[in-house]
Coordinates of C-alpha atoms and ligand atoms in Angstrom, one line a residue:
M1 CA -16.8 130.0 58.6
S2 CA -18.9 131.2 55.7
K3 CA -22.5 130.1 55.4
N4 CA -21.8 127.9 52.4
S5 CA -18.9 126.1 53.9
S6 CA -20.9 125.7 57.2
V7 CA -23.6 123.9 55.2
K8 CA -21.0 121.7 53.6
F9 CA -19.5 121.1 57.0
I10 CA -22.9 120.1 58.5
L11 CA -23.6 117.8 55.5
S12 CA -20.2 116.2 55.9
F13 CA -21.5 114.5 59.0
M14 CA -23.1 111.9 56.8
R15 CA -19.6 110.6 55.9
K16 CA -17.3 111.8 58.6
N17 CA -17.1 112.2 62.4
G18 CA -19.3 109.1 63.0
G19 CA -21.1 108.9 59.6
N20 CA -20.0 106.5 56.9
T21 CA -20.5 105.7 53.3
F22 CA -23.4 103.4 54.1
I23 CA -25.3 106.2 55.9
F24 CA -24.4 108.6 53.1
L25 CA -25.9 106.3 50.5
A26 CA -28.9 105.3 52.6
Y27 CA -29.7 109.0 53.1
W28 CA -29.5 110.0 49.5
I29 CA -31.3 107.0 48.1
S30 CA -34.1 107.2 50.6
V31 CA -34.4 110.9 50.2
F32 CA -34.7 110.6 46.5
F33 CA -37.4 108.0 46.7
V34 CA -39.4 109.8 49.4
A35 CA -39.0 113.0 47.5
S36 CA -40.4 111.4 44.3
Q37 CA -43.5 109.9 46.1
N38 CA -45.7 113.0 45.6
F39 CA -45.0 113.1 42.0
F40 CA -45.8 109.4 41.5
F41 CA -49.0 109.6 43.5
N42 CA -50.0 112.7 41.6
Y43 CA -48.9 111.2 38.3
Y44 CA -51.0 108.1 38.7
V45 CA -54.0 109.9 39.9
A46 CA -53.7 112.3 36.9
K47 CA -53.1 109.4 34.5
G48 CA -56.0 107.4 36.0
L49 CA -58.3 110.4 35.8
Q50 CA -57.3 111.1 32.2
T51 CA -57.9 107.5 31.2
S52 CA -61.2 107.0 33.1
V53 CA -62.7 110.4 32.0
D54 CA -61.7 109.9 28.4
G55 CA -63.0 106.4 28.6
M56 CA -66.3 107.8 30.0
M57 CA -66.5 110.4 27.2
Q58 CA -66.0 107.8 24.6
K59 CA -68.3 105.3 26.3
D60 CA -65.4 102.9 26.5
F61 CA -66.0 100.9 29.6
S62 CA -62.7 99.0 29.7
S63 CA -60.7 102.2 29.4
F64 CA -62.9 103.8 32.2
L65 CA -62.2 100.8 34.4
G66 CA -58.5 100.7 33.3
G67 CA -58.0 104.2 34.9
F68 CA -59.3 103.0 38.3
I69 CA -57.2 99.8 38.1
L70 CA -54.1 101.9 37.2
V71 CA -54.7 104.1 40.3
L72 CA -55.4 101.1 42.6
R73 CA -52.4 99.1 41.4
S74 CA -49.9 101.9 41.5
F75 CA -51.1 103.1 44.8
G76 CA -50.7 99.6 46.3
I77 CA -47.1 99.4 45.1
L78 CA -46.3 103.0 46.0
I79 CA -47.7 102.7 49.6
I80 CA -45.4 99.7 50.3
V81 CA -42.3 101.0 48.6
M82 CA -42.6 104.5 50.0
G83 CA -43.4 103.1 53.5
I84 CA -40.1 101.3 53.4
F85 CA -38.1 104.2 52.1
S86 CA -39.7 106.7 54.6
Y87 CA -38.7 104.4 57.4
I88 CA -35.1 104.2 56.1
N89 CA -35.0 108.0 55.6
D90 CA -36.3 108.6 59.1
Y91 CA -33.9 106.1 60.6
V92 CA -30.9 107.7 58.9
V93 CA -31.9 111.2 59.7
K94 CA -32.2 110.3 63.4
K95 CA -28.8 108.6 63.2
I96 CA -27.1 111.6 61.6
T97 CA -28.7 114.1 64.0
S98 CA -27.6 112.1 67.0
I99 CA -24.1 112.0 65.5
I100 CA -24.2 115.8 65.3
K101 CA -25.5 116.2 68.9
E102 CA -22.8 113.9 70.2
Y103 CA -20.2 115.7 68.3
F104 CA -21.5 119.0 69.7
F105 CA -21.3 117.7 73.3
K106 CA -17.9 116.3 72.8
K107 CA -16.8 119.6 71.3
V108 CA -18.0 121.6 74.2
L109 CA -16.2 119.3 76.5
R110 CA -13.0 119.7 74.5
L111 CA -13.0 123.4 74.5
K112 CA -10.8 125.2 77.0
P113 CA -12.7 125.8 80.2
F114 CA -13.7 129.5 80.7
F115 CA -14.9 130.2 77.2
D116 CA -14.8 133.8 76.2
E117 CA -17.9 136.0 76.6
K118 CA -19.2 134.9 73.2
Y119 CA -20.0 131.6 74.6
T120 CA -21.8 132.0 77.9
S121 CA -23.7 129.0 79.2
G122 CA -27.0 130.6 78.1
K123 CA -25.7 131.0 74.6
I124 CA -24.5 127.4 74.4
M125 CA -27.9 126.2 75.7
T126 CA -29.7 128.2 73.0
L127 CA -27.4 126.8 70.4
Y128 CA -28.1 123.3 71.6
N129 CA -31.8 123.7 72.0
S130 CA -32.8 125.8 69.1
D131 CA -30.0 126.1 66.6
I132 CA -29.3 122.3 66.5
E133 CA -32.9 121.7 65.8
K134 CA -32.8 124.0 62.8
V135 CA -29.6 122.3 61.6
E136 CA -31.3 118.9 61.9
S137 CA -34.1 120.2 59.8
I138 CA -31.7 120.5 56.9
Y139 CA -31.6 116.7 56.9
S140 CA -35.2 116.0 58.0
N141 CA -37.1 118.6 55.9
Q142 CA -35.2 121.1 53.8
I143 CA -33.4 118.8 51.4
L144 CA -36.4 116.5 51.2
N145 CA -39.0 119.3 50.6
L146 CA -36.9 120.9 48.0
L147 CA -36.2 117.7 46.2
M148 CA -39.9 116.8 46.5
A149 CA -40.9 120.1 44.9
I150 CA -38.3 119.8 42.2
V151 CA -39.2 116.2 41.3
G152 CA -42.9 116.9 41.3
A153 CA -42.5 120.1 39.2
L154 CA -40.1 118.6 36.7
G155 CA -42.2 115.5 36.1
G156 CA -45.3 117.6 35.7
A157 CA -43.5 120.1 33.5
V158 CA -42.3 117.4 31.1
I159 CA -45.7 115.9 30.7
I160 CA -47.6 119.2 30.3
F161 CA -45.0 120.6 27.9
K162 CA -45.5 117.5 25.7
L163 CA -49.2 117.9 25.9
N164 CA -49.5 121.6 25.2
K165 CA -46.8 124.3 25.2
Y166 CA -49.2 127.2 25.8
I167 CA -50.5 125.7 29.0
F168 CA -46.9 125.1 30.0
I169 CA -46.0 128.7 29.4
Y170 CA -49.0 129.9 31.4
I171 CA -48.0 127.8 34.4
I172 CA -44.4 128.9 34.3
T173 CA -45.4 132.6 34.1
I174 CA -47.7 132.3 37.1
G175 CA -44.9 130.5 38.9
I176 CA -42.4 133.2 38.3
F177 CA -44.9 135.9 39.4
N178 CA -45.4 134.0 42.6
L179 CA -41.7 133.7 43.2
I180 CA -41.2 137.5 42.8
L181 CA -44.1 138.3 45.2
N182 CA -42.8 135.9 47.8
Y183 CA -39.3 137.0 47.5
I184 CA -40.3 140.6 48.3
F185 CA -41.7 139.4 51.7
I186 CA -38.9 137.0 52.4
K187 CA -36.2 139.6 52.1
K188 CA -37.8 141.5 54.9
M189 CA -38.3 138.4 57.0
K190 CA -34.6 137.6 56.9
V191 CA -33.6 140.4 59.3
N192 CA -36.7 139.7 61.4
S193 CA -35.9 136.1 61.9
R194 CA -32.4 137.0 63.0
N195 CA -33.8 139.4 65.5
I196 CA -36.2 136.8 66.9
Q197 CA -33.4 134.3 67.3
N198 CA -31.2 136.8 69.2
T199 CA -34.0 137.7 71.6
I200 CA -34.7 134.0 72.3
S201 CA -31.0 133.6 73.0
K202 CA -31.1 136.6 75.4
Q203 CA -34.1 135.2 77.2
T204 CA -32.5 131.8 77.8
E205 CA -29.4 133.6 79.0
H206 CA -31.5 135.6 81.5
I207 CA -33.3 132.5 82.8
S208 CA -30.2 130.6 83.2
N209 CA -28.5 133.5 85.0
F210 CA -31.5 134.2 87.3
L211 CA -31.8 130.5 88.2
S212 CA -28.2 130.2 89.3
G213 CA -28.3 133.5 91.2
S214 CA -31.9 133.4 92.5
Y215 CA -30.9 133.3 96.1
I216 CA -28.9 136.5 95.6
I217 CA -31.7 138.2 93.8
K218 CA -34.0 137.3 96.7
A219 CA -31.5 138.4 99.4
F220 CA -31.3 141.8 97.8
N221 CA -35.0 142.0 97.0
N222 CA -34.2 142.5 93.4
E223 CA -37.1 140.4 91.9
N224 CA -38.9 143.4 90.4
F225 CA -35.7 144.7 88.8
F226 CA -35.0 141.4 87.2
I227 CA -38.6 141.0 86.1
K228 CA -38.2 144.4 84.4
I229 CA -35.0 143.2 82.6
F230 CA -36.8 140.0 81.4
K231 CA -39.9 142.0 80.4
N232 CA -37.7 144.1 78.1
T233 CA -36.6 141.1 76.3
T234 CA -40.1 139.6 76.0
K235 CA -41.3 142.9 74.7
K236 CA -38.6 142.9 72.0
Y237 CA -39.5 139.3 71.2
F238 CA -43.2 140.2 71.0
D239 CA -42.5 143.2 68.7
F240 CA -40.4 141.1 66.4
S241 CA -43.0 138.3 66.4
K242 CA -45.8 140.8 65.6
K243 CA -43.8 141.9 62.6
R244 CA -43.3 138.2 61.7
A245 CA -47.0 137.6 62.0
K246 CA -47.7 140.4 59.6
Y247 CA -45.3 139.0 57.1
D248 CA -46.7 135.5 57.5
A249 CA -50.2 136.8 57.0
G250 CA -49.1 138.8 53.9
I251 CA -47.4 135.8 52.3
S252 CA -50.3 133.6 53.0
F253 CA -52.8 136.2 51.5
V254 CA -50.7 136.5 48.4
N255 CA -50.4 132.8 48.0
N256 CA -54.1 132.0 48.6
A257 CA -55.2 134.7 46.3
S258 CA -52.9 133.7 43.5
E259 CA -53.8 130.1 44.0
Y260 CA -57.4 131.0 43.2
F261 CA -56.4 132.8 40.0
E262 CA -54.0 130.1 39.0
F263 CA -56.5 127.4 39.3
A264 CA -59.2 129.3 37.5
G265 CA -56.8 130.3 34.8
L266 CA -55.5 126.8 34.3
L267 CA -59.0 125.5 34.0
I268 CA -60.0 128.2 31.5
I269 CA -56.9 127.8 29.3
S270 CA -56.9 124.0 29.3
G271 CA -60.7 124.0 28.8
F272 CA -60.2 126.4 25.9
F273 CA -57.8 124.0 24.2
S274 CA -60.1 121.1 25.0
L275 CA -63.1 122.9 23.4
K276 CA -60.9 123.5 20.3
G277 CA -60.2 119.7 20.3
A278 CA -56.5 120.1 20.9
I279 CA -56.6 118.1 24.1
S280 CA -59.1 115.7 25.7
I281 CA -61.2 116.5 28.8
G282 CA -59.2 113.9 30.7
S283 CA -56.1 115.9 29.8
V284 CA -57.7 119.1 31.2
L285 CA -57.8 117.2 34.5
L286 CA -54.3 116.0 34.1
C287 CA -53.1 119.5 33.5
V288 CA -54.8 120.8 36.6
Q289 CA -53.4 117.9 38.7
L290 CA -49.9 118.1 37.4
G291 CA -49.7 121.9 37.0
R292 CA -50.1 122.6 40.7
P293 CA -46.8 121.0 41.7
I294 CA -45.0 123.3 39.2
I295 CA -46.5 126.5 40.7
D296 CA -45.9 125.0 44.2
L297 CA -42.2 124.7 43.4
F298 CA -41.9 128.4 42.8
K299 CA -43.7 129.1 46.0
A300 CA -41.6 126.6 47.9
L301 CA -38.5 128.2 46.5
S302 CA -39.3 131.5 48.1
S303 CA -40.3 130.0 51.4
Y304 CA -37.3 127.8 51.1
F305 CA -35.1 130.9 50.8
S306 CA -36.8 132.3 53.9
N307 CA -36.3 129.2 56.0
I308 CA -32.8 128.7 54.6
Q309 CA -31.8 132.1 55.8
S310 CA -32.5 131.4 59.4
I311 CA -31.3 127.8 59.0
L312 CA -28.0 129.1 57.5
A313 CA -27.6 131.5 60.4
S314 CA -28.1 128.6 62.8
T315 CA -25.7 126.4 60.8
E316 CA -23.1 129.1 60.9
R317 CA -23.4 129.5 64.7
I318 CA -23.2 125.7 65.3
S319 CA -20.3 125.3 62.8
N320 CA -18.4 128.1 64.5
I321 CA -18.6 126.3 67.8
L322 CA -17.8 122.9 66.2
N323 CA -14.8 124.5 64.6
L324 CA -13.3 126.2 67.6
N325 CA -9.9 125.0 68.5
D326 CA -9.8 122.0 70.8
E327 CA -7.4 121.8 73.6
E328 CA -4.4 119.9 72.3
I329 CA -5.3 116.3 73.0
N330 CA -3.5 113.4 71.5
E331 CA -5.5 110.3 71.7
K332 CA -2.4 108.2 72.4
E333 CA -2.2 106.3 75.7
F334 CA -0.4 108.0 78.4
F335 CA 2.2 106.6 80.7
E336 CA 1.0 105.1 83.9
N337 CA 1.0 107.1 87.2
N338 CA 4.3 106.0 88.3
T339 CA 5.1 108.1 91.3
K340 CA 8.6 106.6 91.8
N341 CA 9.8 108.0 88.5
F342 CA 8.4 111.4 89.3
Q343 CA 10.2 111.6 92.6
E344 CA 13.5 111.0 90.8
T345 CA 13.1 114.4 89.1
P346 CA 14.3 117.0 91.5
Y347 CA 11.5 119.5 90.9
A348 CA 7.9 118.8 90.4
I349 CA 7.1 122.3 89.3
E350 CA 9.3 125.0 87.9
F351 CA 8.3 128.5 86.8
D352 CA 11.1 130.2 84.8
N353 CA 10.6 133.9 84.0
V354 CA 6.9 133.3 83.4
S355 CA 4.7 136.3 82.4
F356 CA 1.0 136.1 82.0
S357 CA -1.9 138.5 81.3
Y358 CA -5.6 137.7 80.8
N359 CA -6.6 140.6 78.6
K360 CA -3.4 142.2 77.2
D361 CA -3.6 145.4 79.2
K362 CA -1.7 144.4 82.3
Y363 CA 0.4 141.5 83.4
I364 CA -0.9 139.5 86.3
F365 CA 2.7 138.6 86.9
K366 CA 5.9 139.3 85.0
D367 CA 9.1 137.2 85.0
L368 CA 7.9 135.0 87.8
S369 CA 10.3 132.2 88.8
F370 CA 10.0 129.6 91.5
K371 CA 10.6 125.9 92.0
V372 CA 8.7 123.3 93.9
K373 CA 10.7 120.3 95.0
S374 CA 9.4 116.8 94.2
G375 CA 7.8 115.3 97.3
S376 CA 7.8 118.6 99.1
K377 CA 5.0 120.4 100.9
T378 CA 5.0 123.9 99.5
L379 CA 2.7 126.8 100.4
L380 CA 1.9 129.6 98.1
V381 CA 0.7 132.8 99.7
G382 CA 0.0 136.3 98.6
N383 CA -2.6 139.0 98.7
S384 CA -6.0 138.5 97.3
G385 CA -6.1 139.0 93.5
I386 CA -2.3 138.7 93.1
G387 CA -2.6 135.6 90.8
K388 CA -2.3 132.5 93.0
S389 CA -5.3 130.7 91.5
T390 CA -4.2 131.8 88.1
I391 CA -0.9 129.9 88.6
L392 CA -2.8 126.7 89.2
K393 CA -5.0 127.3 86.2
I394 CA -1.9 127.8 84.0
L395 CA -0.4 124.6 85.4
L396 CA -3.5 122.7 84.3
K397 CA -3.2 124.4 80.9
Y398 CA -6.6 126.1 81.2
H399 CA -4.6 129.2 80.0
T400 CA -1.7 128.7 77.6
N401 CA -0.8 132.2 76.4
Y402 CA 2.0 132.7 78.9
S403 CA 5.6 133.5 78.1
G404 CA 8.7 132.0 79.7
N405 CA 9.1 128.4 80.6
I406 CA 7.1 126.1 82.9
F407 CA 8.3 122.6 83.7
V408 CA 6.4 119.8 85.4
F409 CA 8.7 117.0 86.5
G410 CA 11.4 118.4 84.2
K411 CA 9.3 118.4 81.1
S412 CA 8.1 121.6 79.5
L413 CA 4.3 122.2 79.9
K414 CA 4.2 122.9 76.2
D415 CA 5.3 119.3 75.5
Y416 CA 2.5 117.8 77.5
D417 CA -0.7 116.6 76.1
V418 CA -3.5 118.0 78.3
H419 CA -4.7 114.6 79.4
E420 CA -1.1 113.5 80.1
L421 CA -0.6 116.6 82.1
R422 CA -3.8 116.6 84.1
K423 CA -3.2 113.0 85.1
L424 CA -0.4 114.4 87.2
F425 CA -2.5 116.7 89.3
S426 CA -5.2 116.2 92.0
Y427 CA -6.9 119.6 92.0
V428 CA -9.2 121.3 94.5
P429 CA -10.3 124.5 93.0
Q430 CA -11.0 127.6 95.1
N431 CA -14.7 127.3 94.2
S432 CA -15.3 123.7 93.6
F433 CA -18.2 122.5 91.6
L434 CA -20.7 119.7 92.5
F435 CA -22.6 118.2 89.7
N436 CA -26.4 117.5 89.7
D437 CA -25.7 113.9 90.6
S438 CA -25.4 111.6 93.6
I439 CA -22.8 112.3 96.3
F440 CA -21.3 109.0 95.4
E441 CA -20.8 110.0 91.7
N442 CA -19.6 113.4 92.7
I443 CA -16.7 111.9 94.6
H444 CA -16.3 109.1 92.0
Y445 CA -15.6 111.6 89.2
G446 CA -12.2 112.0 90.9
N447 CA -11.3 108.6 89.5
I448 CA -13.9 106.6 87.8
N449 CA -11.8 103.5 88.1
K450 CA -12.0 103.4 91.8
S451 CA -14.3 101.1 93.8
S452 CA -17.1 102.1 96.2
D453 CA -15.0 100.9 99.1
E454 CA -12.3 103.4 98.2
I455 CA -14.9 106.2 97.9
I456 CA -16.1 105.4 101.4
K457 CA -12.5 105.3 102.6
V458 CA -11.7 108.8 101.3
S459 CA -15.0 110.1 102.6
K460 CA -14.1 108.8 106.1
K461 CA -10.6 110.5 105.7
V462 CA -12.2 113.9 105.1
R463 CA -14.7 113.4 107.9
S464 CA -17.6 113.3 105.5
H465 CA -18.8 109.7 105.9
E466 CA -20.7 110.6 109.0
F467 CA -22.8 113.4 107.6
I468 CA -23.4 111.4 104.3
E469 CA -24.7 108.4 106.3
K470 CA -27.2 110.7 108.0
L471 CA -28.7 111.8 104.7
P472 CA -32.0 110.0 103.7
N473 CA -30.4 108.4 100.7
K474 CA -26.8 108.4 102.0
Y475 CA -24.3 108.2 99.2
E476 CA -27.1 108.1 96.7
T477 CA -28.4 111.5 97.8
T478 CA -28.7 113.6 94.7
L479 CA -27.2 117.0 94.8
T480 CA -28.6 120.0 92.9
N481 CA -27.5 123.5 92.0
N482 CA -23.9 123.0 92.9
G483 CA -24.8 121.1 96.1
N484 CA -26.9 123.9 97.7
T485 CA -28.4 121.4 100.2
L486 CA -25.0 121.0 101.8
S487 CA -23.0 123.4 104.0
G488 CA -20.0 125.2 102.6
G489 CA -17.7 123.0 104.7
Q490 CA -19.4 119.8 103.6
K491 CA -19.1 120.9 100.0
Q492 CA -15.4 121.6 100.5
R493 CA -14.9 118.2 102.1
L494 CA -16.5 116.4 99.1
A495 CA -14.2 118.4 96.8
I496 CA -11.2 117.2 98.8
A497 CA -12.4 113.6 98.8
R498 CA -12.7 113.8 95.0
A499 CA -9.1 115.0 94.8
L500 CA -7.8 112.4 97.2
L501 CA -9.6 109.7 95.3
K502 CA -7.6 110.7 92.2
D503 CA -4.4 110.3 94.1
A504 CA -2.1 111.9 91.5
P505 CA 1.6 112.7 92.1
I506 CA 1.0 116.4 92.6
F507 CA -1.8 117.8 94.8
I508 CA -2.7 121.4 94.0
F509 CA -5.2 122.7 96.5
D510 CA -6.6 126.2 96.3
E511 CA -7.8 127.2 99.8
P512 CA -9.4 123.8 100.4
T513 CA -10.4 124.4 104.0
S514 CA -11.4 128.0 104.0
S515 CA -15.0 127.2 105.1
L516 CA -14.1 124.7 107.8
N517 CA -13.9 125.4 111.5
E518 CA -10.5 125.2 113.3
K519 CA -11.1 121.7 114.6
L520 CA -12.0 120.3 111.3
K521 CA -9.3 122.2 109.6
D522 CA -6.7 120.7 111.8
K523 CA -8.1 117.2 111.3
I524 CA -8.3 117.5 107.6
N525 CA -4.9 119.1 107.4
S526 CA -3.4 116.2 109.2
V527 CA -5.3 113.7 106.9
I528 CA -4.0 115.6 103.9
K529 CA -0.4 115.5 105.3
N530 CA -0.6 111.7 106.0
T531 CA -2.0 111.0 102.6
M532 CA 0.7 113.1 101.0
Q533 CA 3.6 110.8 101.8
N534 CA 5.8 110.7 98.7
K535 CA 3.6 113.2 97.0
T536 CA 4.2 116.8 96.0
F537 CA 1.8 119.1 97.8
F538 CA 1.3 122.6 96.5
L539 CA -1.2 124.5 98.6
I540 CA -2.7 128.0 98.5
S541 CA -3.9 129.2 101.8
H542 CA -4.4 132.4 103.7
E543 CA -4.4 130.7 107.1
F544 CA -1.4 128.4 107.6
N545 CA 1.3 127.3 109.9
S546 CA 4.5 127.8 108.0
E547 CA 6.3 125.2 110.1
D548 CA 4.2 122.5 108.6
Y549 CA 5.7 123.2 105.2
D550 CA 9.1 122.6 103.6
E551 CA 8.9 125.9 101.7
V552 CA 6.7 129.0 101.5
I553 CA 6.5 131.0 98.3
T554 CA 5.2 134.5 98.8
L555 CA 3.9 136.4 95.8
D556 CA 4.5 140.1 96.2
F557 CA 4.5 142.2 93.1
N558 CA 2.7 145.1 91.6
K559 CA 0.8 144.5 88.4
V560 CA 3.0 145.8 85.5
K561 CA 1.4 147.6 82.6
I562 CA 2.2 146.0 79.3
Ligands
ATP1 N1 -10.7 134.7 83.5 C1 -10.2 135.9 83.9 N2 -10.2 136.9 83.0 C2 -9.7 138.1 83.4 N3 -9.1 138.3 84.5 C3 -9.1 137.4 85.5 C4 -9.6 136.1 85.2 N4 -9.5 135.3 86.3 C5 -8.8 136.1 87.2 N5 -8.6 137.3 86.7 C6 -7.9 138.4 87.4 O1 -6.6 138.0 87.6 C7 -6.1 138.4 88.9 C8 -5.6 137.3 89.7 O2 -6.7 136.4 90.0 P1 -6.5 135.1 90.9 O3 -7.8 134.4 91.0 O4 -5.4 134.4 90.4 O5 -6.1 135.8 92.3 P2 -5.8 135.0 93.7 O6 -4.4 135.4 94.1 O7 -6.1 133.6 93.6 O8 -6.8 135.8 94.7 P3 -7.6 135.2 95.9 O9 -6.7 135.1 97.1 O10 -8.6 136.3 96.2 O11 -8.2 134.0 95.5 C9 -7.3 139.2 89.5 O12 -7.1 140.5 89.4 C10 -8.5 138.7 88.7 O13 -9.4 139.8 88.6
MG2 MG1 -7.7 132.5 94.4

């Protein structure tokens, strides 16, 4: 997505994806009012000063007083009106930004699991933490500041132009000079700000990586090595930031110096015209007061370009994520879990000449065909790395770029909506994941419509109730870091409980009991078997008793080069 279209896309959130015409209008009306406040305040101060000072010079007391009254009265009205519009603007900006954040979160959830390398969790976190903030600033600052500068400058320009063309030309010349100076710096800052952003993203990625693997780092005494890696990125960050500081100081020096000359020049020129009698002394003050916003616009334009560069880069990154393809989800309501219907179809799963590869250099399997009878207990075996877990991931449509045909209950996988399809499976992945949440919720995620009694029931089935009850907060015990306060076997049992709670027509379990001892394994296997009456059970396991199964599918093929 190009930068321009990404800005359009971000601005479209006012009207679409949660926004509406009311928000759109409220934003633009309030932004316009808030943006014009500086001009109005300035204008009335200038007008008041002009009237009062000229009144003073002409010893006209009522005009002298009139200037003050003008300022007081207009300030009173402005303070109230602007207060209301500032509130509306703030409110709408917060609303729009929460719409964008929600949309971002929903989008991340709707992407296929296992994003490509471009979107590691560290990168997504940086996008969420820092890029979204910049995108928000389009609404909260950028548009407003630019409009404010434009309104202030235009208003001032019209008034000064009418008053004296030479003063007007002087101000514009100084403004353009400022713009050119600032632009020279800003061009250099563009590359610099991209580099800073990239190093921040790298740092977040490192921290997230180190945190998840800290126990491995410690086990291998690799702390110093990882500190060195992190130091490299902080050094890069520091180097880029040093450059940034130089540019910032340069810009600030140029702006401060030119401000001094501008002010002095403005005073001299308007003073000159006042001495010649072309304008009044009050008008000199008016020129000084209203001339500044014009020069400020030119300055703002260049810093606006600088900000906008890094904001555009963020906008582009965010828009690219927000525009990634969703999994195919129809929002239609799916049919109910009616196991009876399913059992009438002879095969729950059929692979018909299926070929699949992850990265286009070699097939994981080629022309693979097998059938799993409805209601049967089928075991899938094969050497490590042969593609067993991959088969389950394809069945769940985590990967869709296979060739050949796959049917679930007689219907092609391609014709299933992902929700409709996943409703049919109770899945225990090989490495299950536990959320940073209570044990109760971790099981509950299996089927959020089930009651707490049912959660306790499945926990008892998988022999977990006992150990959960011994924990200080029982079912309310919060798990952290993928349940690292539990044993491997306890974690597996919670994963099985979660899948049993879902109670879908097909159970696909990927080595669900590999961490359990023999006794527990037997117990849980018999529980699984009892629970599986009328269900299709498709299990991957290295240790098994083939007599317990209706069918055993053995994968045995060499990977074929494409
Ligand atoms: N996301 C992925 N991208 C690229 N290659 C992958 C990906 N996931 C798995 N693979 C590769 O695909 C092959 C099959 O992996 P899979 O996990 O299906 O094996 P498996 O039969 O389940 O092995 P195990 O018994 O060890 O669990 C492996 O060579 C693995 O390296
Ligand atoms: Mg596996």
